Amino acid sequence: MSYRPDPHLLPSDITPREYYYDRRRFMQMAAGATAASLLPAPLWAGDKLAAGKSQAYTLSEEQTPYKDVAGYNNFYEFGTGKDDPAQNAHSLKTRPWTVTIEGEVHKPKTWDIDELLKLAAMEERVYRLRCVEAWSMVVPWIGYPLAELIKQAEPTGNAKFVEFISLHDPMQMPGQRSAVLEWPYNEGLRMDEAMHPLTLLTFGLYGEMLPNQNGAPIRVVVPWKYGFKSAKSIVKIRFTEQQPITSWMKAGPSEYGFYSNVNPEVDHPRWTQAKERRIGDFLKRPTLPFNGYADEVAGLYTGMDLKTYF
């Protein structure tokens, strides 16, 4: 069956517009928080995940409350509404779970999730999260650098990119029964991006295992890029010589580029990226280049025109 994206379900159509950020929005968020308190406990209270607090990767900014981090999500596998993942993700079974490493590597392997949990020391890192839809959060993630897993795979000299493929199971993920995206969801990074110390292989947040709606049991977090670059519920990591065509590139090639670095000077075709709204705030704040991580990552793009390679 051929894939035909549904233009009525692109992010610009389901994302709150400017007028949404008035008293109505705060009333809706309050209603959502009330509804969240009635959700089944497994979606809101996960198993504890021990981790040391990083001194190098932290922020002085106020962290977004757990209920908002776990209750306001984009995870189209469970629906296109912001509260759909928290309501529907109870159907996801995160045990057993394996992640297959394949492609241009010397050591392909299928890892059990419990093996991955023990691969390297866990640490809590407080990162900004910036959505392409111009809202943001501050989240204390738990994990270790993706580079730790990549080193185990021993990429070949042909490995230029890393592709992440999420679970495809419409029985567990009811949003996959729609054609909002071509399934399974896939994302990708250039090898130097994937190896960067900021790129986190993530298993938890707020001292607990990831809630299902936040990408359990394993996701990546790439804090200088828009949130959709951080693939969730990963089952396969593939090393390739050619740049992968990611899910959002397929759905909107003129709107969602491969790099998708946070850039206040490059607007989405239908909304500005110059400012953002931190969840819980009323007023907007300026968007920071590379989401505030320019000192760490700007050098990866020396000589590139970031308006062309958006």
PDB file of C-alpha atoms in Angstrom, residues 10 14 39 49 59 81 94 100 115 118 139 156 158 165 175 180 183 190 207 247 272 279 284 288:
ATOM      1  CA  LEU A  10       0.823  18.053   9.917  1.00  0.00           C
ATOM      2  CA  ILE A  14      -2.491  20.326  15.298  1.00  0.00           C
ATOM      3  CA  LEU A  39      -4.485   8.166  34.768  1.00  0.00           C
ATOM      4  CA  LEU A  49      16.594   4.484  38.250  1.00  0.00           C
ATOM      5  CA  LEU A  59      21.109  24.249  34.296  1.00  0.00           C
ATOM      6  CA  GLY A  81      -2.969  15.298  20.620  1.00  0.00           C
ATOM      7  CA  THR A  94       8.582  -2.566  27.392  1.00  0.00           C
ATOM      8  CA  THR A 100      19.570  -4.437  17.161  1.00  0.00           C
ATOM      9  CA  GLU A 115      22.210  -5.359  29.110  1.00  0.00           C
ATOM     10  CA  LYS A 118      24.331  -1.931  32.641  1.00  0.00           C
ATOM     11  CA  VAL A 139      14.055  18.003  31.805  1.00  0.00           C
ATOM     12  CA  THR A 156      33.611   0.768   9.949  1.00  0.00           C
ATOM     13  CA  ASN A 158      32.099   3.659   5.795  1.00  0.00           C
ATOM     14  CA  ILE A 165      14.252   3.054  14.026  1.00  0.00           C
ATOM     15  CA  GLY A 175      -1.532   5.930  16.376  1.00  0.00           C
ATOM     16  CA  VAL A 180      -0.041  10.774   9.740  1.00  0.00           C
ATOM     17  CA  TRP A 183       5.854   3.931   9.841  1.00  0.00           C
ATOM     18  CA  ARG A 190      25.669  12.417  11.377  1.00  0.00           C
ATOM     19  CA  GLY A 207      14.899   9.598  38.943  1.00  0.00           C
ATOM     20  CA  SER A 247      10.171  10.325   8.804  1.00  0.00           C
ATOM     21  CA  THR A 272       8.505  31.914  13.650  1.00  0.00           C
ATOM     22  CA  ILE A 279       5.617  25.148  29.343  1.00  0.00           C
ATOM     23  CA  LYS A 284       7.584  34.022  25.495  1.00  0.00           C
ATOM     24  CA  LEU A 288      18.751  30.435  21.836  1.00  0.00           C
TER      25      LEU A 288
END
